Amino acid sequence: MASIIATSINLQEIPKDKIIEGKKGKYLPITITINDEVDQFGNQGPVVVQQTKEERDAKTAKVYLGNVKVVWTNGDNVAVAPRDGQPTQAAPAPAAAVKEDLPF
């Protein structure tokens, strides 16, 4: 299950109160969602600031930081997003059955 996912985030949208001070630096907990379908811009999901249970229960609006695209996969995971002007990549064909009647 290997994939390469490309993203960029808008640093100006990061809420300063969500940055966590750790022993080795500052961290921002994020959530990346990979959808089954590609949107009208070729993106496969959003990057959002991770919400607490209380924020989810209160239906607090998510802070969107950017979008993601799957740019490579070994075929065992999610499909690659189509590039501009290129057709959608078909799913890999199943492997042919191997015959086990070899004399050695």
XYZ file of C-alpha atoms in Angstrom:
104
model
C 0.000 0.000 0.000
C 2.247 2.760 -1.187
C 1.198 6.132 -2.535
C 2.683 9.553 -3.058
C 0.295 12.351 -2.222
C 1.009 15.970 -3.164
C -0.401 18.902 -1.245
C 0.233 22.507 -0.409
C -1.247 24.449 2.458
C -2.074 28.087 3.027
C 0.116 29.087 5.965
C -1.954 32.221 6.565
C -4.955 30.046 7.458
C -3.212 28.263 10.344
C -4.850 29.258 13.638
C -2.032 30.094 16.056
C -3.949 28.585 18.989
C -3.820 25.151 17.302
C -0.006 25.018 17.166
C 1.323 22.583 19.758
C 4.681 23.144 21.477
C 6.561 19.854 21.696
C 9.969 18.835 23.006
C 11.493 18.967 19.532
C 9.563 21.817 17.941
C 6.155 23.183 17.057
C 3.480 20.979 15.511
C 0.130 21.449 13.808
C -2.222 18.464 13.961
C -3.913 18.103 10.579
C -6.342 15.699 8.967
C -6.028 14.631 5.327
C -9.007 13.018 3.641
C -8.729 10.982 0.421
C -12.073 10.832 -1.393
C -13.126 8.172 -3.897
C -13.930 10.796 -6.541
C -11.859 13.647 -7.962
C -13.394 17.129 -7.685
C -13.776 19.615 -10.538
C -10.212 20.847 -9.983
C -8.599 17.381 -9.965
C -8.208 17.259 -6.187
C -8.945 14.125 -4.203
C -9.518 15.600 -0.779
C -8.930 18.392 1.704
C -6.281 19.180 4.296
C -7.899 20.562 7.454
C -6.783 21.485 10.944
C -7.608 18.548 13.213
C -10.647 19.134 15.419
C -11.155 18.062 19.009
C -14.118 15.866 19.918
C -15.757 18.901 21.490
C -15.352 20.899 18.265
C -16.821 18.049 16.205
C -19.741 17.647 18.629
C -20.402 21.415 18.520
C -20.302 21.291 14.686
C -17.537 23.922 14.638
C -16.565 24.876 11.078
C -13.420 23.166 9.789
C -10.335 25.231 8.960
C -9.339 24.273 5.410
C -5.636 24.592 4.625
C -5.450 23.098 1.140
C -6.164 20.101 -1.084
C -4.440 16.823 -1.944
C -3.801 14.826 -5.115
C -2.534 11.281 -5.351
C 0.318 11.510 -7.870
C 1.565 7.898 -7.686
C 0.343 4.617 -6.287
C 1.458 1.012 -6.523
C -2.123 0.055 -7.342
C -3.001 -1.403 -3.937
C -4.315 1.841 -2.514
C -6.138 4.838 -3.975
C -6.193 5.746 -7.672
C -3.978 8.453 -9.124
C -5.704 11.770 -9.892
C -5.908 12.410 -13.645
C -3.587 15.093 -14.973
C -4.977 17.952 -17.041
C -5.918 16.683 -20.495
C -5.238 13.025 -19.721
C -7.797 10.243 -19.346
C -8.415 8.619 -15.978
C -6.037 5.748 -15.184
C -7.730 2.359 -15.371
C -7.492 -0.064 -12.482
C -4.713 -2.633 -12.879
C -5.725 -5.935 -14.469
C -5.782 -8.963 -12.166
C -2.695 -11.174 -12.353
C -2.979 -14.289 -14.488
C -3.293 -17.590 -12.680
C 0.023 -19.404 -12.230
C 0.136 -23.060 -13.217
C 1.814 -25.262 -10.619
C 2.397 -28.313 -12.873
C 6.055 -27.632 -13.630
C 8.295 -30.755 -13.547
C 10.888 -29.146 -11.257
